[in-house]
Short mmCIF file of C-alpha atoms and ligand atoms in Angstrom, two decimals:
data_model
loop_
_atom_site.label_atom_id
_atom_site.label_comp_id
_atom_site.label_asym_id
_atom_site.label_seq_id
_atom_site.Cartn_x
_atom_site.Cartn_y
_atom_site.Cartn_z
CA MET A 113 55.62 -32.41 11.40
CA LEU A 114 52.63 -30.48 13.13
CA GLU A 115 54.53 -27.40 12.91
CA LEU A 116 54.85 -27.78 8.43
CA ILE A 117 50.94 -28.96 8.56
CA THR A 118 49.72 -25.74 10.55
CA THR A 119 51.79 -23.41 8.50
CA LEU A 120 50.77 -25.09 5.06
CA THR A 121 47.01 -24.98 6.18
CA LEU A 122 47.37 -21.28 7.34
CA SER A 123 48.77 -20.76 3.81
CA ALA A 124 46.64 -22.13 2.10
CA ILE A 125 43.47 -20.24 3.46
CA PHE A 126 45.46 -17.30 3.25
CA PHE A 127 45.97 -17.95 -0.53
CA PHE A 128 42.07 -18.53 -0.78
CA LEU A 129 41.18 -15.53 1.22
CA PHE A 130 43.69 -13.59 -1.27
CA ASN A 131 42.38 -14.93 -4.13
CA LYS A 132 38.66 -14.57 -2.89
CA TRP A 133 39.16 -10.70 -2.22
CA LYS A 134 41.17 -9.96 -5.33
CA ILE A 135 38.45 -11.67 -7.27
CA SER A 136 35.36 -9.61 -5.73
CA ARG A 137 37.93 -6.52 -5.88
CA ASN A 138 38.33 -6.66 -10.04
CA SER A 139 34.97 -7.83 -10.25
CA ASN A 140 33.86 -4.76 -8.17
CA SER A 141 36.27 -2.60 -9.74
CA THR A 142 33.79 -2.47 -13.04
CA LYS A 143 31.04 -1.84 -10.87
CA LYS A 144 30.20 1.24 -9.31
CA PRO A 145 27.40 1.40 -6.41
CA PRO A 146 24.56 4.49 -6.82
CA PRO A 147 26.70 7.33 -4.22
CA GLY A 148 24.98 7.65 -1.14
CA PRO A 149 26.36 9.07 2.65
CA ARG A 150 28.98 7.44 4.59
CA LYS A 151 28.69 4.56 6.28
CA LEU A 152 29.22 3.04 9.63
CA PRO A 153 30.41 0.26 10.63
CA ILE A 154 27.84 -2.88 11.10
CA ILE A 155 24.10 -0.06 11.28
CA GLY A 156 25.50 1.79 7.64
CA ASN A 157 23.28 4.38 7.66
CA LEU A 158 20.28 3.41 10.17
CA HIS A 159 21.70 6.12 12.23
CA GLN A 160 20.73 9.08 9.48
CA ILE A 161 17.29 7.08 9.01
CA SER A 162 14.57 8.32 11.17
CA ASN A 163 10.59 8.14 10.91
CA PRO A 164 8.52 8.47 8.75
CA PRO A 165 11.35 7.42 6.02
CA PHE A 166 10.30 8.63 2.91
CA ARG A 167 11.12 12.87 4.79
CA CYS A 168 14.44 11.65 5.45
CA PHE A 169 15.02 9.56 2.22
CA ARG A 170 14.25 12.84 0.30
CA ALA A 171 16.54 14.78 1.92
CA LEU A 172 19.37 12.40 1.82
CA SER A 173 18.52 12.26 -1.76
CA ASN A 174 18.77 16.05 -2.16
CA GLN A 175 22.84 15.75 -1.12
CA HIS A 176 23.20 12.43 -2.79
CA GLY A 177 21.12 12.39 -6.09
CA PRO A 178 18.14 10.73 -7.30
CA LEU A 179 19.82 7.55 -7.37
CA MET A 180 21.29 6.51 -3.61
CA GLN A 181 22.30 4.05 -2.09
CA LEU A 182 21.81 3.32 1.40
CA LYS A 183 23.24 0.76 3.89
CA LEU A 184 20.53 -0.42 6.21
CA GLY A 185 22.46 -2.63 8.67
CA GLU A 186 23.32 -5.32 6.53
CA THR A 187 21.68 -5.09 3.73
CA THR A 188 21.74 -2.30 0.85
CA ALA A 189 18.47 -0.74 -0.96
CA VAL A 190 19.00 2.07 -3.64
CA VAL A 191 16.34 5.01 -3.16
CA VAL A 192 14.61 6.37 -6.54
CA SER A 193 13.30 9.94 -6.45
CA SER A 194 13.28 11.38 -9.88
CA PRO A 195 10.88 10.72 -12.21
CA ASP A 196 12.98 10.09 -15.23
CA LEU A 197 14.61 7.25 -13.20
CA ALA A 198 11.14 5.49 -12.09
CA LYS A 199 10.19 5.36 -15.52
CA ARG A 200 13.16 3.70 -16.72
CA MET A 201 12.91 1.31 -14.09
CA LEU A 202 9.46 0.87 -13.45
CA LYS A 203 8.13 0.74 -17.36
CA ASP A 204 11.12 0.57 -20.19
CA LEU A 205 13.13 -2.07 -17.87
CA ASP A 206 9.65 -3.72 -16.75
CA PRO A 207 9.83 -6.44 -15.50
CA SER A 208 13.92 -6.11 -14.52
CA PHE A 209 12.49 -4.63 -11.06
CA ALA A 210 9.01 -6.21 -10.83
CA ASP A 211 10.10 -8.24 -7.68
CA ARG A 212 9.15 -7.74 -4.08
CA PRO A 213 12.04 -7.32 -1.45
CA GLN A 214 12.14 -10.24 1.06
CA SER A 215 10.27 -9.44 4.50
CA ALA A 216 10.10 -11.56 7.46
CA ALA A 217 7.03 -10.12 8.66
CA ALA A 218 5.37 -10.87 4.98
CA ASP A 219 6.81 -14.66 5.45
CA ILE A 220 5.18 -15.10 8.51
CA ILE A 221 1.86 -12.66 8.37
CA LEU A 222 1.26 -13.33 4.67
CA TYR A 223 1.61 -17.26 4.59
CA ARG A 224 5.48 -17.30 3.37
CA SER A 225 4.55 -14.37 1.03
CA SER A 226 2.15 -16.16 -0.96
CA ASP A 227 0.48 -13.54 -1.69
CA VAL A 228 -0.10 -10.91 -5.01
CA VAL A 229 1.66 -8.32 -3.09
CA PHE A 230 4.49 -9.77 -1.78
CA SER A 231 5.22 -12.88 -3.90
CA GLN A 232 8.04 -12.71 -6.44
CA TYR A 233 7.41 -12.10 -10.38
CA GLY A 234 6.41 -15.33 -12.05
CA ASP A 235 3.70 -17.66 -12.83
CA TYR A 236 2.42 -18.02 -9.11
CA TRP A 237 2.52 -14.09 -9.04
CA ARG A 238 0.90 -14.10 -12.40
CA GLN A 239 -2.06 -16.59 -11.59
CA MET A 240 -3.53 -15.35 -8.43
CA ARG A 241 -3.46 -11.34 -9.45
CA LYS A 242 -5.11 -12.58 -12.78
CA LEU A 243 -7.99 -14.64 -10.56
CA CYS A 244 -8.30 -11.23 -8.24
CA VAL A 245 -9.04 -9.05 -11.51
CA ASP A 246 -11.30 -11.06 -13.36
CA GLU A 247 -13.11 -11.96 -10.44
CA LEU A 248 -13.16 -9.10 -8.03
CA LEU A 249 -11.31 -5.90 -9.47
CA ASN A 250 -12.26 -5.11 -13.21
CA ALA A 251 -14.56 -2.61 -13.86
CA LYS A 252 -17.75 -4.27 -14.65
CA THR A 253 -17.70 -5.83 -11.20
CA VAL A 254 -16.69 -3.01 -9.67
CA ARG A 255 -19.79 -1.57 -11.18
CA LEU A 256 -21.86 -4.39 -9.69
CA PHE A 257 -21.26 -3.76 -6.20
CA ARG A 258 -22.54 -0.54 -6.19
CA SER A 259 -25.43 -1.74 -4.27
CA ILE A 260 -22.35 -2.55 -1.53
CA ARG A 261 -20.96 0.98 -1.45
CA ARG A 262 -24.55 2.57 -1.59
CA ASP A 263 -25.78 0.52 1.73
CA GLU A 264 -22.59 0.67 3.80
CA THR A 265 -22.19 4.47 2.73
CA SER A 266 -25.80 4.82 3.47
CA ARG A 267 -25.15 2.89 7.19
CA LEU A 268 -22.21 5.24 7.70
CA MET A 269 -24.22 8.31 7.29
CA ASP A 270 -26.82 7.15 9.23
CA SER A 271 -24.45 6.32 11.93
CA LEU A 272 -23.29 10.17 11.85
CA ARG A 273 -26.79 11.69 11.99
CA GLU A 274 -27.36 9.69 15.15
CA SER A 275 -23.91 11.46 16.52
CA SER A 276 -25.25 15.03 14.66
CA GLY A 277 -23.80 17.98 16.74
CA ARG A 278 -21.67 15.90 18.65
CA VAL A 279 -17.95 15.09 18.34
CA VAL A 280 -17.59 12.04 16.75
CA ASN A 281 -14.08 9.76 15.82
CA LEU A 282 -14.52 9.90 11.64
CA THR A 283 -11.18 8.05 11.16
CA GLU A 284 -12.85 5.04 13.01
CA LYS A 285 -15.88 5.03 11.11
CA ILE A 286 -14.18 5.88 7.72
CA PHE A 287 -12.19 2.57 8.44
CA SER A 288 -14.85 0.30 9.18
CA HIS A 289 -16.94 1.53 6.54
CA SER A 290 -14.11 0.91 3.78
CA SER A 291 -13.24 -2.37 5.61
CA SER A 292 -17.50 -3.79 5.10
CA VAL A 293 -17.10 -2.43 1.52
CA THR A 294 -14.28 -4.70 0.63
CA CYS A 295 -14.86 -7.98 3.03
CA ARG A 296 -18.76 -7.82 1.54
CA ALA A 297 -17.22 -7.60 -2.49
CA ALA A 298 -14.83 -10.31 -1.67
CA CYS A 299 -16.22 -12.76 0.44
CA GLY A 300 -20.35 -12.25 0.25
CA GLY A 301 -20.49 -10.76 3.82
CA VAL A 302 -18.88 -8.86 6.78
CA VAL A 303 -16.51 -10.97 8.61
CA GLU A 304 -16.88 -12.21 12.04
CA ASP A 305 -14.89 -10.22 14.69
CA GLY A 306 -14.34 -7.49 12.22
CA GLU A 307 -12.51 -5.44 14.86
CA THR A 308 -9.84 -8.22 15.61
CA LEU A 309 -9.06 -8.21 11.57
CA MET A 310 -9.16 -4.48 11.34
CA LYS A 311 -6.87 -4.36 14.37
CA LEU A 312 -4.47 -7.38 12.54
CA MET A 313 -4.42 -5.14 8.88
CA ALA A 314 -3.17 -1.67 10.67
CA ASP A 315 -0.12 -3.20 13.05
CA SER A 316 0.53 -6.11 9.86
CA THR A 317 1.37 -2.95 7.30
CA ARG A 318 3.21 -1.44 9.66
CA MET A 319 5.36 -4.38 10.17
CA VAL A 320 5.72 -5.71 6.46
CA SER A 321 7.33 -2.56 5.32
CA GLY A 322 10.87 -3.72 5.36
CA PHE A 323 11.97 -1.47 8.64
CA GLU A 324 11.77 -4.39 11.38
CA VAL A 325 15.56 -5.68 12.57
CA ALA A 326 14.79 -9.26 11.42
CA ASP A 327 14.74 -7.63 7.78
CA LEU A 328 17.89 -5.09 8.52
CA PHE A 329 19.86 -7.40 10.49
CA PRO A 330 19.17 -11.12 8.61
CA SER A 331 21.89 -13.24 9.81
CA LEU A 332 21.14 -12.08 13.71
CA SER A 333 17.52 -12.90 13.01
CA ARG A 334 18.44 -16.35 11.49
CA ILE A 335 20.12 -16.99 14.88
CA LEU A 336 18.64 -15.06 17.28
CA GLY A 337 14.93 -15.59 15.37
CA ALA A 338 13.54 -17.64 17.81
CA LEU A 339 13.97 -15.51 20.49
CA SER A 340 13.07 -12.42 19.21
CA TRP A 341 9.55 -10.72 20.42
CA THR A 342 8.80 -9.82 17.14
CA ARG A 343 8.55 -12.84 15.60
CA ARG A 344 6.54 -14.38 18.58
CA ARG A 345 4.12 -10.90 18.08
CA LEU A 346 3.61 -12.26 14.23
CA GLU A 347 3.08 -15.83 15.20
CA ALA A 348 0.63 -14.70 17.17
CA MET A 349 -1.12 -12.03 15.02
CA ARG A 350 -1.20 -15.20 12.44
CA ARG A 351 -2.96 -17.61 14.63
CA GLU A 352 -5.45 -15.20 15.25
CA LEU A 353 -5.99 -14.41 11.55
CA ASP A 354 -6.06 -18.13 10.73
CA VAL A 355 -9.23 -18.26 12.93
CA ILE A 356 -11.07 -15.48 11.14
CA LEU A 357 -9.96 -16.63 7.58
CA ASP A 358 -10.54 -20.45 7.95
CA ASP A 359 -14.02 -19.39 9.36
CA VAL A 360 -14.59 -17.69 6.13
CA ILE A 361 -13.71 -20.65 4.04
CA GLU A 362 -15.24 -23.18 5.65
CA ARG A 363 -18.51 -21.36 5.51
CA HIS A 364 -17.77 -21.46 2.22
CA ARG A 365 -16.89 -24.58 1.75
CA ARG A 366 -19.72 -25.78 3.96
CA ASN A 367 -22.13 -24.06 1.40
CA ARG A 368 -20.88 -25.85 -1.59
CA VAL A 369 -21.06 -28.88 0.09
CA GLU A 370 -24.56 -28.98 1.80
CA ASN A 371 -26.85 -26.57 -0.29
CA GLY A 372 -24.54 -27.78 -3.67
CA SER A 373 -24.28 -23.96 -4.08
CA GLY A 374 -20.71 -22.37 -4.31
CA LYS A 375 -22.57 -19.08 -4.94
CA ASN A 376 -22.03 -16.89 -1.86
CA SER A 377 -21.74 -13.23 -3.36
CA GLU A 378 -24.62 -10.92 -2.47
CA PHE A 379 -25.38 -11.11 -6.08
CA GLY A 380 -26.42 -14.79 -6.63
CA SER A 381 -23.00 -15.74 -7.97
CA GLU A 382 -19.73 -16.87 -7.25
CA ASP A 383 -17.86 -14.50 -4.91
CA LEU A 384 -14.03 -14.42 -4.69
CA VAL A 385 -13.36 -17.45 -2.22
CA ASP A 386 -15.77 -19.13 -3.96
CA VAL A 387 -14.08 -19.14 -7.25
CA PHE A 388 -10.36 -19.56 -5.25
CA LEU A 389 -12.27 -23.11 -4.03
CA ARG A 390 -13.53 -24.31 -7.26
CA VAL A 391 -10.24 -23.79 -8.93
CA GLN A 392 -8.52 -25.65 -6.03
CA GLU A 393 -10.54 -28.31 -6.39
CA GLU A 394 -10.70 -28.47 -10.18
CA GLY A 395 -7.56 -28.95 -10.14
CA GLN A 396 -6.85 -27.00 -13.25
CA LEU A 397 -4.53 -24.42 -12.27
CA ARG A 398 -1.06 -24.19 -13.69
CA ILE A 399 0.56 -24.24 -10.17
CA PRO A 400 -2.18 -25.80 -7.59
CA ILE A 401 -3.26 -23.62 -4.71
CA ASP A 402 -4.02 -24.71 -0.95
CA ASN A 403 -6.03 -23.11 1.61
CA ASP A 404 -2.66 -20.94 3.25
CA ASN A 405 -2.52 -19.19 -0.58
CA ILE A 406 -6.21 -18.33 -0.58
CA LYS A 407 -5.62 -16.59 3.09
CA ALA A 408 -2.99 -15.42 2.09
CA VAL A 409 -4.61 -13.18 -1.24
CA LEU A 410 -8.12 -12.53 0.72
CA PHE A 411 -5.97 -10.97 3.60
CA ASP A 412 -4.28 -8.69 0.85
CA ILE A 413 -7.78 -8.11 -0.73
CA PHE A 414 -8.53 -6.80 3.07
CA THR A 415 -5.86 -4.94 3.75
CA ALA A 416 -5.20 -3.22 0.27
CA GLY A 417 -8.82 -2.66 0.01
CA THR A 418 -9.39 -0.98 3.29
CA GLU A 419 -6.31 0.78 4.39
CA THR A 420 -5.47 2.97 0.84
CA SER A 421 -9.22 3.81 0.63
CA SER A 422 -9.86 5.08 4.24
CA SER A 423 -6.63 6.95 4.57
CA THR A 424 -7.54 8.98 1.15
CA ILE A 425 -11.02 9.47 2.43
CA ASP A 426 -9.49 11.00 5.60
CA TRP A 427 -7.07 12.64 4.58
CA ALA A 428 -9.35 14.50 1.95
CA MET A 429 -11.64 15.28 4.66
CA VAL A 430 -8.54 16.36 7.23
CA GLU A 431 -7.28 19.21 3.73
CA LEU A 432 -10.58 20.16 3.02
CA LEU A 433 -11.25 20.98 7.03
CA ARG A 434 -7.99 23.02 6.72
CA HIS A 435 -9.09 24.91 3.51
CA PRO A 436 -12.91 26.04 4.08
CA ARG A 437 -12.55 27.49 0.31
CA VAL A 438 -12.36 24.17 -1.27
CA MET A 439 -15.02 22.72 0.73
CA ALA A 440 -16.84 24.84 -0.03
CA LYS A 441 -16.47 24.83 -3.59
CA ALA A 442 -16.75 20.56 -3.28
CA GLN A 443 -19.92 20.69 -1.63
CA ALA A 444 -21.28 23.43 -3.98
CA GLU A 445 -20.53 21.27 -6.99
CA LEU A 446 -22.28 18.57 -4.90
CA ARG A 447 -25.26 20.30 -3.86
CA GLN A 448 -26.07 21.80 -7.34
CA ALA A 449 -25.44 18.29 -9.29
CA LEU A 450 -27.24 16.07 -6.95
CA LYS A 451 -30.14 18.68 -6.57
CA GLY A 452 -33.53 16.32 -7.23
CA ASN A 453 -31.29 13.39 -8.38
CA SER A 454 -30.77 11.74 -4.82
CA THR A 455 -31.69 8.55 -6.73
CA GLN A 456 -29.12 8.60 -9.18
CA GLN A 457 -26.07 9.47 -7.29
CA ASP A 458 -24.05 6.77 -8.36
CA ASP A 459 -24.15 8.01 -11.93
CA ILE A 460 -23.45 11.50 -11.28
CA VAL A 461 -20.59 11.24 -8.65
CA PRO A 462 -18.15 9.68 -11.86
CA ASN A 463 -18.97 13.03 -13.33
CA LEU A 464 -18.21 15.60 -10.28
CA LYS A 465 -14.74 17.18 -12.10
CA TYR A 466 -13.96 19.05 -8.92
CA LEU A 467 -14.38 16.59 -6.49
CA LYS A 468 -12.02 14.53 -8.38
CA LEU A 469 -9.34 16.88 -8.02
CA VAL A 470 -9.56 17.22 -4.67
CA ILE A 471 -9.09 13.62 -4.85
CA LYS A 472 -6.02 13.75 -7.00
CA GLU A 473 -4.66 16.48 -4.98
CA THR A 474 -4.91 14.35 -1.74
CA MET A 475 -3.59 11.57 -3.17
CA ARG A 476 -0.58 13.93 -4.66
CA LEU A 477 0.31 15.01 -0.92
CA HIS A 478 -0.40 11.72 0.58
CA PRO A 479 0.07 8.94 -0.95
CA PRO A 480 -1.28 5.57 0.64
CA ALA A 481 1.79 4.13 -0.25
CA PRO A 482 4.33 6.40 -0.51
CA ILE A 483 6.81 4.23 -1.12
CA VAL A 484 7.07 1.62 -3.97
CA LEU A 485 8.94 -1.53 -2.83
CA ARG A 486 11.00 -3.27 -5.83
CA ALA A 487 13.70 -5.50 -5.70
CA CYS A 488 15.62 -6.00 -8.69
CA LYS A 489 15.24 -9.36 -10.35
CA GLU A 490 18.87 -9.24 -12.71
CA GLU A 491 21.75 -7.01 -12.74
CA GLN A 492 20.88 -3.88 -14.18
CA VAL A 493 23.25 -0.74 -15.07
CA ILE A 494 21.51 2.78 -14.47
CA ASN A 495 23.42 5.90 -15.21
CA GLY A 496 26.66 4.03 -15.41
CA TYR A 497 25.88 2.72 -11.50
CA THR A 498 25.40 -1.03 -11.06
CA ILE A 499 22.45 -2.48 -9.12
CA PRO A 500 22.83 -6.02 -8.49
CA ALA A 501 20.54 -8.75 -8.48
CA GLY A 502 18.52 -8.76 -5.34
CA GLU A 503 18.83 -5.48 -4.52
CA LYS A 504 16.06 -3.64 -2.98
CA VAL A 505 14.89 -0.77 -4.45
CA LEU A 506 12.46 1.73 -3.11
CA VAL A 507 10.99 4.32 -5.33
CA ASN A 508 9.86 7.44 -2.78
CA ILE A 509 6.84 8.56 -4.78
CA TRP A 510 6.28 10.99 -2.02
CA ALA A 511 9.00 12.74 -2.64
CA MET A 512 8.19 13.24 -6.67
CA HIS A 513 4.79 13.94 -5.81
CA ARG A 514 6.50 17.22 -3.77
CA ASN A 515 9.41 18.25 -5.82
CA PRO A 516 9.54 21.69 -6.88
CA ARG A 517 10.47 21.25 -9.88
CA TYR A 518 7.17 19.29 -11.35
CA TRP A 519 4.98 20.90 -9.40
CA ASP A 520 4.38 24.90 -8.36
CA ASP A 521 4.11 25.65 -4.61
CA PRO A 522 4.34 21.92 -3.74
CA GLU A 523 3.43 21.51 0.14
CA MET A 524 0.32 23.67 -0.48
CA PHE A 525 -3.07 21.89 -0.78
CA LYS A 526 -4.24 23.67 -4.52
CA PRO A 527 -6.92 21.23 -6.49
CA GLU A 528 -6.80 23.28 -9.03
CA ARG A 529 -3.51 22.46 -9.89
CA PHE A 530 -4.66 19.53 -11.94
CA GLU A 531 -7.44 21.67 -13.72
CA ASN A 532 -5.41 22.35 -16.75
CA GLN A 533 -3.53 18.69 -16.71
CA SER A 534 -3.77 15.65 -18.12
CA LEU A 535 -2.08 14.29 -15.58
CA ASP A 536 -3.96 10.65 -14.98
CA PHE A 537 -3.58 7.60 -12.70
CA VAL A 538 -2.78 5.75 -15.71
CA GLY A 539 -1.46 8.41 -17.91
CA GLY A 540 2.46 8.03 -17.61
CA ASP A 541 3.23 10.93 -16.28
CA TYR A 542 6.07 9.42 -13.56
CA HIS A 543 5.96 12.73 -11.14
CA PHE A 544 2.06 11.72 -10.21
CA LEU A 545 2.30 7.68 -9.10
CA PRO A 546 0.05 7.40 -6.27
CA PHE A 547 -0.68 3.71 -8.17
CA GLY A 548 2.57 2.76 -9.11
CA ALA A 549 3.50 1.83 -12.65
CA GLY A 550 4.29 -1.21 -15.10
CA LYS A 551 3.58 -4.45 -14.50
CA ARG A 552 3.48 -4.91 -10.79
CA MET A 553 0.70 -1.58 -10.53
CA CYS A 554 -1.96 -1.75 -8.50
CA PRO A 555 -4.94 -3.68 -9.91
CA GLY A 556 -7.41 -2.11 -7.79
CA ILE A 557 -7.58 1.29 -9.13
CA THR A 558 -11.06 1.31 -10.38
CA PHE A 559 -12.60 -0.44 -7.24
CA GLY A 560 -10.57 2.17 -4.79
CA LEU A 561 -11.44 5.24 -6.63
CA ALA A 562 -15.10 4.05 -6.84
CA THR A 563 -15.00 3.41 -3.01
CA ILE A 564 -13.63 7.25 -2.23
CA GLU A 565 -15.45 8.99 -4.56
CA PHE A 566 -19.08 7.70 -3.52
CA ALA A 567 -18.13 8.12 0.20
CA LEU A 568 -16.64 11.21 0.04
CA SER A 569 -18.93 12.62 -2.11
CA GLN A 570 -22.04 11.49 0.41
CA LEU A 571 -20.39 13.32 3.10
CA LEU A 572 -20.06 16.48 1.55
CA TYR A 573 -23.40 16.21 0.34
CA ASN A 574 -25.29 14.92 3.35
CA PHE A 575 -23.04 17.15 6.23
CA ASP A 576 -21.42 20.35 7.06
CA TRP A 577 -18.35 19.76 9.03
CA LYS A 578 -16.46 21.74 11.75
CA LEU A 579 -13.77 20.57 14.13
CA PRO A 580 -14.34 20.42 17.88
CA GLU A 581 -14.52 23.50 19.95
CA GLY A 582 -11.65 25.32 20.22
CA LEU A 583 -9.82 23.60 17.46
CA ARG A 584 -8.72 25.10 13.89
CA GLY A 585 -7.90 23.45 10.91
CA GLU A 586 -4.12 24.57 11.31
CA ASP A 587 -3.67 22.96 14.51
CA LEU A 588 -4.18 19.70 13.37
CA ASP A 589 -1.28 17.49 13.60
CA MET A 590 -0.30 16.07 10.01
CA THR A 591 1.98 13.62 10.90
CA GLU A 592 1.88 10.07 9.06
CA ASN A 593 2.04 6.71 10.63
CA VAL A 594 4.72 4.30 9.59
CA GLY A 595 4.15 1.45 7.47
CA LEU A 596 3.40 -0.06 3.84
CA THR A 597 0.66 2.12 3.76
CA VAL A 598 0.66 5.73 5.30
CA VAL A 599 -2.29 7.23 7.59
CA ARG A 600 -2.18 9.85 9.37
CA LYS A 601 -1.28 9.21 12.88
CA GLN A 602 -3.21 10.95 15.13
CA ASN A 603 -7.46 10.11 14.46
CA LEU A 604 -9.92 12.95 12.96
CA PHE A 605 -12.54 14.03 15.37
CA VAL A 606 -15.15 16.13 13.79
CA VAL A 607 -18.59 17.66 14.43
CA ALA A 608 -21.01 16.71 11.70
CA THR A 609 -24.39 19.13 11.31
CA PRO A 610 -26.81 17.47 8.44
CA TYR A 611 -27.49 19.55 5.48
CA ASN A 612 -30.98 20.01 4.60
C1 LIG B 105 -6.65 4.81 -2.62
C2 LIG B 105 -6.54 3.55 -3.45
C3 LIG B 105 -5.09 2.70 -3.51
C4 LIG B 105 -3.96 2.91 -3.86
C5 LIG B 105 -3.46 4.28 -3.86
C6 LIG B 105 -3.20 2.22 -4.52
C7 LIG B 105 -1.76 1.90 -4.19
C8 LIG B 105 -1.03 1.05 -4.14
C9 LIG B 105 0.38 1.29 -4.69
C10 LIG B 105 1.23 2.37 -4.78
C11 LIG B 105 0.52 -0.69 -5.33
C12 LIG B 105 1.79 -0.94 -5.53
C13 LIG B 105 2.41 -1.02 -7.44
C14 LIG B 105 4.00 -0.94 -7.78
O1 LIG B 105 4.74 -1.62 -7.26
O2 LIG B 105 4.23 -0.65 -9.01
C15 LIG B 105 -0.30 -1.18 -5.18
C16 LIG B 105 -0.23 -2.44 -5.45
C17 LIG B 105 -1.42 -3.45 -5.26
N1 LIG B 105 -2.93 -3.05 -4.77
FE1 LIG B 105 -3.41 -1.03 -4.54
N2 LIG B 105 -3.73 1.14 -3.95
C18 LIG B 105 -5.39 1.39 -3.67
C19 LIG B 105 -6.59 0.62 -3.57
C20 LIG B 105 -6.00 -0.75 -3.66
C21 LIG B 105 -7.58 -1.64 -3.71
C22 LIG B 105 -8.73 -1.16 -3.21
C23 LIG B 105 -7.31 -3.16 -3.63
C24 LIG B 105 -8.05 -4.27 -3.58
C25 LIG B 105 -9.23 -4.44 -3.50
C26 LIG B 105 -5.62 -3.19 -4.20
C27 LIG B 105 -4.60 -3.81 -4.03
C28 LIG B 105 -3.64 -3.78 -4.72
C29 LIG B 105 -2.77 -4.99 -5.08
C30 LIG B 105 -3.19 -6.47 -4.97
C31 LIG B 105 -1.44 -4.54 -4.96
C32 LIG B 105 -0.03 -5.67 -5.46
C33 LIG B 105 -0.53 -5.79 -6.93
C34 LIG B 105 0.78 -6.55 -7.51
O3 LIG B 105 2.02 -6.49 -7.12
O4 LIG B 105 1.12 -7.15 -8.54
N3 LIG B 105 -5.19 -1.59 -3.52
N4 LIG B 105 -1.36 -0.53 -4.49
#
């Protein structure tokens, strides 16, 4: 009797599994995944991925095509490397690819991914993004912040003058400058313990890029999660972040209660934190928010506003030091335009044509976010290949910015290449996408460009630059760091001599 029951049970399990396999085979037979390199059991294509990933994605795409599927541990990802496909997916089919992939690190450090960058496309994301744009990132408000930019840039100039003739770490100074501009604009002052905040920003952008073990082997990480070193490290970072951000919120809340004033900005009006606290109290939001949501968005703004701008200024200085002819031309334009007009600098800077070309060329070769991370919202068929809902999509803008089909001498730094082209940041040219595209395109373009243009113009106007004794421009190590935003691995050390 027992034997009969066992045989019947095993047969039932066998038929169940067989049917499941048949159904999945039939349903998959019409669905063709994008091509890709051969996959090994368990690790998939991980053995073919080295750092930085955008470089090896380009090499693999050259063999397997501009729409390529990779198996990264337990997960799959589609890598997109052609402007045509990027346009199709980010614009024509928008918002089908407007989700973000889940990241175990973002879940911890960004308060269950409730920030703007990592939240899923939907009402919550729309509400929080709109608040940031209306209160901080629109053109009118960015113009208002010119006194902050002027003040922080003159601090930077003073500190460089103090160390004139000596070797200084310019990377550190620029990072701290961009961080102060962003913090003062968003929360009415620099935060206490700015050093810890800067370290947290740098570490977190490295960890949320989706290449951590927890993201590649989610089932394993669920089992081993509590033991994982990364998880403990992230939780420690979150605790440090809480101390800093709770203090910012508490300071704002105290002013609201004690002084009856919810106006903490340097201009006597509300800053972003005040606005968040007010709308939270009023309770009129479609989707109510708590303090964690406010902290998540604030950390987004600090990080997105600091790393991207400072890395662009840093790369621009590196390229200018490697190309003295370009440096001389940019300085000549500036010194001519600003001669006798030093009080009008904010108005003149946006009209500096060559400086703008230098910035565009820097962002072409060194896009601060080289891979635009997206996820597919609902199943889509692209060029006959099926991309299932939830699939991670990695748009390799770094590769498109260096594709010889669209650029002459793509590896060379030549700002003049933009001279006769109408290529703009928001112009719909999909081989130049430093700010992404579509509904999730960067909302901080105006803010970021204003910081970059003003700081770079002042660095070039006020100083002559050289590398430390014995170092030549061509010796500079151009290796990139790994992370969501990409900075140069080595800090830039320079000698600045004031220009009279
Ligand atoms: C040089 C400057 C900057 C560059 C190159 C840059 C680049 C990018 C890119 C490529 C994206 C992803 C877009 C996409 O998915 O299509 C992005 C998103 C974002 N950026 Fe920027 N960014 C810059 C400056 C800023 C600044 C200054 C801020 C804020 C102060 C900011 C805030 C954001 C936010 C909140 C998102 C997420 C948008 C969303 O998911 O809806 N960025 N940025």
